[in-house]
Amino acid sequence: MTEANGHPGIARAERQAAPSPVGTGFFEPWIGRRQVLDLDDFTQAEIERAFETADHMKEILARPIPRVPTLRGRTVVNLFYEPSTRTRVSFELAAKSLGADVVNVTASGSSVEKGETLLDTVRTLRALGTDLLVIRHKDAGAPYAVARHTDLPVVNAGDGAHAHPTQALLDAYTIRERFGRVEGVRVLIVGDIAHSRVARSNAWGLTTLGAEVTFCGPPTLMPATALAVSRRGGSGQLPWPIHVELDLERAIEGVDVVMPLRVQIERQDGNRLASLREYARDYGINRARIALAAPHAIVMHPGPMNEGIEIDPDVAHGDRSVVEDQVTNGVAARMAVLYLLLAAGESTGTRDHGAETGEAEGPGHHRPGAASDAPSILDRRSVTPARERL
């Protein structure tokens, strides 16, 4: 366990109400929301509130000293069971920019290696004075399980191939920043859809905001339900109102946003591709293919990029690329999430400690069928991945 910016165990009773980052009367919190697990239960108004808050966070980040004392005395713990650079550092910078203390915990070198369960780790972190938990886990459903068994605010920083809500927020925010809106924008997400938590969360967020979303990829990297939809003509029985297309040249024509995804070899069960060279030939985003998109089209990527496979270097770093904007916006978007969740804690009073027994759950954040095995996985040393829910 490593610590940054101060001791995690400051007594809550000694903490004063946090000041607003840009003066009085800043933003109302997300009323009743204590977790960000995915965007499936977010309303359009909640997402837009996050965007408006992120706008002000960008103003803070543009200052000579990009720090405010808004969350001074609060402790944010980044609990990461998978490797991460962008997401972990982004959350750390977001919390520090708001004045919070930050503690980074990884599975390697912690009590997890001694057999400690996920639930016991969370209980320990809570007892040490944690105010908000950011969790990344290799197994789908793990953050849902944590949220059911603790009264801490929980933010999902990626769970297996299931969800990555803050990535989806920053992606939609970047689209809004570029086009002035998300509604009506045509977004193509191309690549390893079957193993992409980014694709799923973006489908929820973008369609909630009115974007027109298309999934494209090889049949072997497309979930079975999406593949069936493509054979029926492009749209149909999916959780979101999106289109599915297997032919990249047809899918990319006239779109406003092209978002290639990394081929996630580490999550694949068996060999789903003949070769990466074949994938790059058929689905890689190059200059010839990007020319088929709208003249004003932008290129996005959630990172990390495998240049020369899903995207050519000259496209990844070309005039249409907003990849670095996404990274920058990620800090502002995560600042907004932390502010809105912890501000809600200030306005709603003390926590419901019944949640520690699993009796209290965050409002409306467990959709039917989502992480249904969550209560049982916390006390097992090996978390069973939730079933694919596409």
Short mmCIF file of C-alpha atoms in Angstrom, two decimals:
data_model
loop_
_atom_site.label_atom_id
_atom_site.label_comp_id
_atom_site.label_asym_id
_atom_site.label_seq_id
_atom_site.Cartn_x
_atom_site.Cartn_y
_atom_site.Cartn_z
CA MET A 1 0.00 0.00 0.00
CA THR A 2 1.48 3.36 -0.98
CA GLU A 3 0.33 6.71 0.25
CA ALA A 4 0.38 10.15 -1.34
CA ASN A 5 -0.42 13.62 -0.04
CA GLY A 6 -1.10 12.76 3.60
CA HIS A 7 -2.37 10.21 6.12
CA PRO A 8 -5.56 8.30 5.21
CA GLY A 9 -7.01 8.04 8.69
CA ILE A 10 -8.15 11.59 9.49
CA ALA A 11 -11.15 11.41 11.81
CA ARG A 12 -14.36 12.16 9.96
CA ALA A 13 -15.76 14.01 12.98
CA GLU A 14 -12.96 16.57 12.71
CA ARG A 15 -13.56 17.36 9.06
CA GLN A 16 -15.24 20.56 8.05
CA ALA A 17 -17.63 20.95 5.14
CA ALA A 18 -15.66 21.24 1.93
CA PRO A 19 -15.70 24.62 0.17
CA SER A 20 -16.89 24.89 -3.41
CA PRO A 21 -14.10 24.82 -6.01
CA VAL A 22 -15.17 27.95 -7.87
CA GLY A 23 -17.00 30.00 -5.29
CA THR A 24 -20.37 29.70 -3.62
CA GLY A 25 -23.35 28.06 -5.20
CA PHE A 26 -21.33 25.61 -7.29
CA PHE A 27 -23.14 22.43 -8.37
CA GLU A 28 -25.84 20.36 -6.79
CA PRO A 29 -24.66 16.77 -6.24
CA TRP A 30 -26.10 13.72 -7.92
CA ILE A 31 -29.11 13.33 -5.65
CA GLY A 32 -29.23 9.84 -4.14
CA ARG A 33 -26.29 8.48 -6.14
CA ARG A 34 -23.47 6.86 -4.20
CA GLN A 35 -21.87 4.71 -6.89
CA VAL A 36 -20.73 4.98 -10.50
CA LEU A 37 -20.69 1.35 -11.64
CA ASP A 38 -21.82 1.78 -15.25
CA LEU A 39 -23.87 4.30 -17.23
CA ASP A 40 -26.87 2.01 -17.73
CA ASP A 41 -28.79 3.68 -14.90
CA PHE A 42 -27.70 7.26 -15.60
CA THR A 43 -30.24 9.76 -16.87
CA GLN A 44 -29.39 12.29 -19.54
CA ALA A 45 -29.62 15.01 -16.88
CA GLU A 46 -27.06 13.25 -14.65
CA ILE A 47 -24.58 12.90 -17.50
CA GLU A 48 -25.06 16.52 -18.51
CA ARG A 49 -24.52 17.60 -14.90
CA ALA A 50 -21.21 15.73 -14.96
CA PHE A 51 -20.28 17.56 -18.18
CA GLU A 52 -21.16 20.97 -16.73
CA THR A 53 -19.11 20.18 -13.65
CA ALA A 54 -16.21 18.98 -15.81
CA ASP A 55 -16.29 22.30 -17.68
CA HIS A 56 -15.49 24.07 -14.42
CA MET A 57 -12.91 21.46 -13.50
CA LYS A 58 -11.10 22.23 -16.75
CA GLU A 59 -10.98 25.86 -15.69
CA ILE A 60 -9.32 24.77 -12.45
CA LEU A 61 -6.81 22.62 -14.35
CA ALA A 62 -5.91 25.59 -16.56
CA ARG A 63 -4.84 27.71 -13.58
CA PRO A 64 -1.13 28.28 -12.84
CA ILE A 65 -1.61 26.13 -9.73
CA PRO A 66 -4.35 23.62 -10.60
CA ARG A 67 -5.41 22.86 -7.04
CA VAL A 68 -8.45 23.66 -4.90
CA PRO A 69 -9.18 22.59 -1.31
CA THR A 70 -12.65 21.24 -2.07
CA LEU A 71 -11.98 17.69 -0.84
CA ARG A 72 -9.35 18.57 1.74
CA GLY A 73 -9.39 16.00 4.53
CA ARG A 74 -11.00 13.36 2.32
CA THR A 75 -9.20 10.16 1.34
CA VAL A 76 -9.62 8.49 -2.04
CA VAL A 77 -8.23 4.96 -2.41
CA ASN A 78 -7.37 3.55 -5.83
CA LEU A 79 -7.72 -0.23 -5.46
CA PHE A 80 -6.37 -1.77 -8.65
CA TYR A 81 -6.26 -5.51 -9.26
CA GLU A 82 -5.20 -4.99 -12.90
CA PRO A 83 -2.31 -3.01 -14.39
CA SER A 84 -3.17 0.56 -15.36
CA THR A 85 -1.39 3.75 -16.28
CA ARG A 86 -3.92 6.22 -17.70
CA THR A 87 -6.88 5.44 -15.48
CA ARG A 88 -5.00 5.15 -12.19
CA VAL A 89 -2.90 8.27 -12.75
CA SER A 90 -5.95 10.15 -14.01
CA PHE A 91 -7.92 9.34 -10.86
CA GLU A 92 -4.93 10.24 -8.69
CA LEU A 93 -4.48 13.61 -10.38
CA ALA A 94 -8.23 14.25 -10.23
CA ALA A 95 -8.37 13.62 -6.49
CA LYS A 96 -5.22 15.62 -5.74
CA SER A 97 -6.44 18.55 -7.84
CA LEU A 98 -9.48 18.69 -5.55
CA GLY A 99 -7.31 18.57 -2.44
CA ALA A 100 -7.97 14.96 -1.43
CA ASP A 101 -5.42 12.58 0.03
CA VAL A 102 -4.74 9.65 -2.31
CA VAL A 103 -3.68 6.10 -1.47
CA ASN A 104 -2.82 3.64 -4.23
CA VAL A 105 -3.27 -0.08 -3.52
CA THR A 106 -2.36 -2.85 -5.96
CA ALA A 107 -2.81 -6.59 -5.63
CA SER A 108 0.92 -7.09 -6.02
CA GLY A 109 2.69 -6.48 -2.73
CA SER A 110 -0.52 -6.26 -0.68
CA SER A 111 -2.32 -8.72 1.60
CA VAL A 112 -4.15 -10.04 -1.46
CA GLU A 113 -1.02 -12.09 -2.14
CA LYS A 114 -1.48 -13.63 1.32
CA GLY A 115 -5.02 -14.76 0.52
CA GLU A 116 -7.04 -11.79 1.78
CA THR A 117 -10.48 -11.63 0.16
CA LEU A 118 -11.83 -8.62 -1.68
CA LEU A 119 -14.39 -7.95 1.05
CA ASP A 120 -11.79 -8.08 3.81
CA THR A 121 -9.59 -5.68 1.87
CA VAL A 122 -12.48 -3.24 1.49
CA ARG A 123 -13.38 -3.52 5.19
CA THR A 124 -9.78 -2.79 6.12
CA LEU A 125 -9.61 0.23 3.85
CA ARG A 126 -12.85 1.57 5.28
CA ALA A 127 -11.58 1.14 8.84
CA LEU A 128 -8.44 3.08 7.89
CA GLY A 129 -10.55 6.11 6.98
CA THR A 130 -11.27 5.78 3.27
CA ASP A 131 -13.96 8.14 1.99
CA LEU A 132 -14.28 6.90 -1.60
CA LEU A 133 -13.10 3.73 -3.31
CA VAL A 134 -12.01 3.54 -6.94
CA ILE A 135 -11.74 -0.10 -7.98
CA ARG A 136 -10.43 -1.90 -11.04
CA HIS A 137 -10.77 -5.67 -11.12
CA LYS A 138 -10.19 -8.39 -13.70
CA ASP A 139 -13.57 -10.01 -12.99
CA ALA A 140 -16.87 -8.61 -14.19
CA GLY A 141 -19.17 -7.74 -11.31
CA ALA A 142 -16.52 -7.15 -8.64
CA PRO A 143 -17.28 -3.41 -8.15
CA TYR A 144 -21.00 -4.23 -7.94
CA ALA A 145 -20.23 -6.72 -5.20
CA VAL A 146 -18.18 -4.18 -3.30
CA ALA A 147 -20.96 -1.60 -3.61
CA ARG A 148 -23.48 -4.06 -2.15
CA HIS A 149 -21.35 -4.71 0.91
CA THR A 150 -20.02 -1.30 1.89
CA ASP A 151 -21.45 2.13 2.54
CA LEU A 152 -18.48 3.81 0.85
CA PRO A 153 -19.02 5.57 -2.47
CA VAL A 154 -17.63 3.24 -5.16
CA VAL A 155 -16.40 4.14 -8.65
CA ASN A 156 -15.83 1.37 -11.17
CA ALA A 157 -12.52 1.94 -12.94
CA GLY A 158 -13.05 -1.12 -15.15
CA ASP A 159 -14.28 -4.64 -14.35
CA GLY A 160 -13.21 -7.34 -16.76
CA ALA A 161 -14.92 -6.97 -20.12
CA HIS A 162 -18.04 -5.52 -18.51
CA ALA A 163 -17.91 -1.77 -17.87
CA HIS A 164 -15.71 1.34 -17.73
CA PRO A 165 -18.09 4.22 -16.98
CA THR A 166 -15.62 7.05 -16.45
CA GLN A 167 -13.96 6.27 -19.79
CA ALA A 168 -17.37 6.53 -21.42
CA LEU A 169 -18.03 9.84 -19.67
CA LEU A 170 -14.76 11.34 -20.85
CA ASP A 171 -15.32 10.02 -24.38
CA ALA A 172 -18.78 11.59 -24.59
CA TYR A 173 -17.44 14.78 -23.02
CA THR A 174 -14.72 14.97 -25.68
CA ILE A 175 -17.31 14.50 -28.43
CA ARG A 176 -19.44 17.26 -26.90
CA GLU A 177 -16.40 19.52 -26.68
CA ARG A 178 -15.58 19.01 -30.34
CA PHE A 179 -19.10 19.14 -31.85
CA GLY A 180 -20.99 21.16 -29.27
CA ARG A 181 -23.41 18.29 -28.72
CA VAL A 182 -23.63 14.51 -28.62
CA GLU A 183 -27.16 14.12 -29.94
CA GLY A 184 -27.20 13.08 -33.58
CA VAL A 185 -23.43 12.52 -33.78
CA ARG A 186 -22.59 9.33 -35.68
CA VAL A 187 -20.07 7.23 -33.74
CA LEU A 188 -18.35 4.12 -35.08
CA ILE A 189 -16.73 1.81 -32.51
CA VAL A 190 -14.63 -0.78 -34.33
CA GLY A 191 -12.61 -3.75 -33.18
CA ASP A 192 -12.69 -6.26 -30.34
CA ILE A 193 -16.26 -5.55 -29.21
CA ALA A 194 -16.64 -8.90 -27.45
CA HIS A 195 -13.97 -8.12 -24.86
CA SER A 196 -14.40 -4.36 -24.58
CA ARG A 197 -15.78 -2.77 -21.44
CA VAL A 198 -15.32 0.58 -23.18
CA ALA A 199 -17.68 -0.41 -26.01
CA ARG A 200 -20.42 -1.42 -23.58
CA SER A 201 -20.24 1.67 -21.39
CA ASN A 202 -20.01 3.95 -24.41
CA ALA A 203 -23.09 2.30 -25.88
CA TRP A 204 -25.01 3.16 -22.70
CA GLY A 205 -23.72 6.71 -22.39
CA LEU A 206 -23.76 7.77 -26.02
CA THR A 207 -27.22 6.42 -26.80
CA THR A 208 -28.61 8.02 -23.63
CA LEU A 209 -27.36 11.33 -25.03
CA GLY A 210 -28.86 10.66 -28.47
CA ALA A 211 -25.81 9.65 -30.51
CA GLU A 212 -26.09 7.17 -33.38
CA VAL A 213 -23.74 4.31 -32.51
CA THR A 214 -22.49 1.49 -34.74
CA PHE A 215 -20.43 -1.52 -33.64
CA CYS A 216 -18.12 -2.99 -36.27
CA GLY A 217 -15.64 -5.85 -36.08
CA PRO A 218 -14.82 -9.34 -37.27
CA PRO A 219 -17.42 -12.02 -36.46
CA THR A 220 -15.02 -13.77 -34.07
CA LEU A 221 -14.66 -10.59 -31.99
CA MET A 222 -18.35 -9.73 -31.93
CA PRO A 223 -20.63 -10.95 -29.10
CA ALA A 224 -23.09 -13.61 -30.24
CA THR A 225 -26.13 -11.37 -29.76
CA ALA A 226 -24.56 -8.56 -31.76
CA LEU A 227 -23.53 -10.99 -34.48
CA ALA A 228 -27.11 -12.25 -34.71
CA VAL A 229 -28.31 -8.66 -35.02
CA SER A 230 -25.90 -8.01 -37.89
CA ARG A 231 -27.32 -10.98 -39.76
CA ARG A 232 -30.84 -9.59 -39.33
CA GLY A 233 -29.97 -6.28 -40.91
CA GLY A 234 -28.03 -4.14 -38.45
CA SER A 235 -30.24 -3.40 -35.44
CA GLY A 236 -32.57 -5.25 -33.13
CA GLN A 237 -32.48 -7.14 -29.84
CA LEU A 238 -29.64 -5.42 -27.99
CA PRO A 239 -29.66 -3.45 -24.73
CA TRP A 240 -29.05 -0.25 -26.70
CA PRO A 241 -30.49 1.25 -29.92
CA ILE A 242 -27.35 0.70 -31.98
CA HIS A 243 -26.42 -0.76 -35.35
CA VAL A 244 -24.05 -3.65 -36.00
CA GLU A 245 -22.00 -3.92 -39.19
CA LEU A 246 -19.26 -6.38 -40.14
CA ASP A 247 -17.98 -4.51 -43.21
CA LEU A 248 -15.70 -1.65 -42.14
CA GLU A 249 -15.80 0.28 -45.42
CA ARG A 250 -19.58 0.36 -45.27
CA ALA A 251 -19.69 1.18 -41.55
CA ILE A 252 -17.21 4.06 -41.68
CA GLU A 253 -18.81 5.97 -44.53
CA GLY A 254 -19.86 9.45 -43.41
CA VAL A 255 -19.42 8.94 -39.65
CA ASP A 256 -18.40 11.78 -37.34
CA VAL A 257 -16.34 9.77 -34.85
CA VAL A 258 -14.15 6.72 -35.40
CA MET A 259 -13.07 4.86 -32.26
CA PRO A 260 -10.86 1.80 -32.86
CA LEU A 261 -10.37 -0.61 -29.97
CA ARG A 262 -7.35 -2.65 -28.97
CA VAL A 263 -7.46 -6.38 -29.66
CA GLN A 264 -7.44 -7.79 -26.12
CA ILE A 265 -5.53 -11.02 -26.54
CA GLU A 266 -5.27 -11.41 -22.75
CA ARG A 267 -9.07 -11.73 -22.38
CA GLN A 268 -9.66 -14.12 -25.26
CA ASP A 269 -10.52 -17.77 -24.69
CA GLY A 270 -8.77 -19.47 -27.57
CA ASN A 271 -7.48 -18.10 -30.85
CA ARG A 272 -10.15 -15.86 -32.34
CA LEU A 273 -7.94 -14.37 -35.04
CA ALA A 274 -5.90 -15.97 -37.77
CA SER A 275 -3.28 -13.27 -37.21
CA LEU A 276 -2.93 -9.67 -36.11
CA ARG A 277 -1.65 -8.88 -39.58
CA GLU A 278 -4.93 -10.11 -41.03
CA TYR A 279 -6.86 -8.03 -38.52
CA ALA A 280 -4.89 -4.90 -39.42
CA ARG A 281 -5.57 -5.53 -43.10
CA ASP A 282 -9.33 -5.93 -42.65
CA TYR A 283 -10.13 -3.65 -39.69
CA GLY A 284 -7.17 -1.36 -39.07
CA ILE A 285 -7.89 2.38 -39.29
CA ASN A 286 -5.59 3.89 -41.89
CA ARG A 287 -5.59 7.04 -44.02
CA ALA A 288 -7.57 5.43 -46.83
CA ARG A 289 -10.32 4.30 -44.49
CA ILE A 290 -10.50 7.50 -42.46
CA ALA A 291 -10.99 9.36 -45.74
CA LEU A 292 -14.35 7.58 -46.06
CA ALA A 293 -15.60 9.24 -42.87
CA ALA A 294 -17.09 12.74 -42.80
CA PRO A 295 -14.61 15.52 -43.65
CA HIS A 296 -14.85 16.82 -40.08
CA ALA A 297 -14.57 13.36 -38.48
CA ILE A 298 -12.37 12.84 -35.44
CA VAL A 299 -10.40 9.78 -34.36
CA MET A 300 -10.59 8.60 -30.75
CA HIS A 301 -8.98 5.73 -28.85
CA PRO A 302 -9.42 4.68 -25.20
CA GLY A 303 -5.81 3.52 -24.97
CA PRO A 304 -3.45 1.87 -24.80
CA MET A 305 -2.93 1.86 -28.56
CA ASN A 306 -1.31 -0.93 -30.54
CA GLU A 307 -0.13 1.20 -33.43
CA GLY A 308 0.09 -0.66 -36.69
CA ILE A 309 -2.68 -3.07 -35.68
CA GLU A 310 -6.01 -1.34 -34.91
CA ILE A 311 -4.72 2.09 -35.97
CA ASP A 312 -1.87 3.36 -38.11
CA PRO A 313 0.60 5.74 -36.43
CA ASP A 314 -0.05 8.55 -38.91
CA VAL A 315 -3.77 8.41 -38.06
CA ALA A 316 -3.21 8.04 -34.32
CA HIS A 317 -1.10 11.20 -34.30
CA GLY A 318 -2.66 12.99 -37.25
CA ASP A 319 -4.78 16.13 -37.49
CA ARG A 320 -8.03 14.25 -36.85
CA SER A 321 -6.83 12.58 -33.67
CA VAL A 322 -8.21 13.78 -30.32
CA VAL A 323 -6.57 11.01 -28.29
CA GLU A 324 -4.55 13.42 -26.16
CA ASP A 325 -7.68 15.53 -25.62
CA GLN A 326 -9.36 12.41 -24.25
CA VAL A 327 -6.54 11.91 -21.76
CA THR A 328 -6.70 15.55 -20.65
CA ASN A 329 -10.49 15.47 -20.40
CA GLY A 330 -10.26 12.29 -18.36
CA VAL A 331 -8.84 14.21 -15.40
CA ALA A 332 -11.63 16.83 -15.56
CA ALA A 333 -14.35 14.19 -15.96
CA ARG A 334 -13.04 12.18 -13.01
CA MET A 335 -12.75 15.34 -10.92
CA ALA A 336 -16.43 15.90 -11.67
CA VAL A 337 -17.31 12.35 -10.60
CA LEU A 338 -15.38 12.62 -7.34
CA TYR A 339 -16.86 16.02 -6.57
CA LEU A 340 -20.44 15.00 -7.30
CA LEU A 341 -20.21 11.80 -5.27
CA LEU A 342 -18.48 13.28 -2.24
CA ALA A 343 -20.62 16.42 -2.34
CA ALA A 344 -23.61 14.08 -2.12
CA GLY A 345 -22.12 12.67 1.07
CA GLU A 346 -21.96 16.17 2.55
CA SER A 347 -25.57 16.94 1.67
CA THR A 348 -27.19 13.64 2.67
CA GLY A 349 -25.60 13.27 6.10
CA THR A 350 -24.10 10.15 7.61
CA ARG A 351 -23.75 6.86 5.81
CA ASP A 352 -26.19 4.00 6.10
CA HIS A 353 -24.16 1.43 8.00
CA GLY A 354 -26.73 -1.22 7.20
CA ALA A 355 -25.01 -1.40 3.84
CA GLU A 356 -22.12 -3.17 5.52
CA THR A 357 -24.33 -6.23 5.87
CA GLY A 358 -25.55 -6.02 2.30
CA GLU A 359 -29.00 -4.71 3.31
CA ALA A 360 -28.56 -1.26 1.81
CA GLU A 361 -27.81 -0.74 -1.85
CA GLY A 362 -27.25 2.38 -3.90
CA PRO A 363 -30.41 3.65 -5.56
CA GLY A 364 -31.21 1.96 -8.82
CA HIS A 365 -27.70 1.00 -9.79
CA HIS A 366 -28.25 -2.76 -9.99
CA ARG A 367 -30.11 -3.43 -13.20
CA PRO A 368 -31.87 -6.81 -13.46
CA GLY A 369 -29.34 -9.53 -14.12
CA ALA A 370 -26.28 -7.35 -13.55
CA ALA A 371 -23.60 -9.10 -11.49
CA SER A 372 -26.21 -11.42 -10.00
CA ASP A 373 -23.48 -13.47 -8.31
CA ALA A 374 -22.10 -10.41 -6.53
CA PRO A 375 -22.98 -11.27 -2.88
CA SER A 376 -21.14 -14.57 -3.01
CA ILE A 377 -17.94 -13.59 -4.76
CA LEU A 378 -16.52 -11.33 -2.06
CA ASP A 379 -15.58 -14.11 0.34
CA ARG A 380 -13.98 -16.30 -2.32
CA ARG A 381 -10.34 -15.98 -3.20
CA SER A 382 -11.13 -16.47 -6.87
CA VAL A 383 -13.88 -14.24 -8.21
CA THR A 384 -16.03 -15.90 -10.85
CA PRO A 385 -16.59 -13.63 -13.86
CA ALA A 386 -20.18 -12.60 -14.43
CA ARG A 387 -21.88 -13.92 -17.55
CA GLU A 388 -21.65 -11.77 -20.64
CA ARG A 389 -24.65 -9.48 -20.72
CA LEU A 390 -24.66 -8.00 -24.20
#
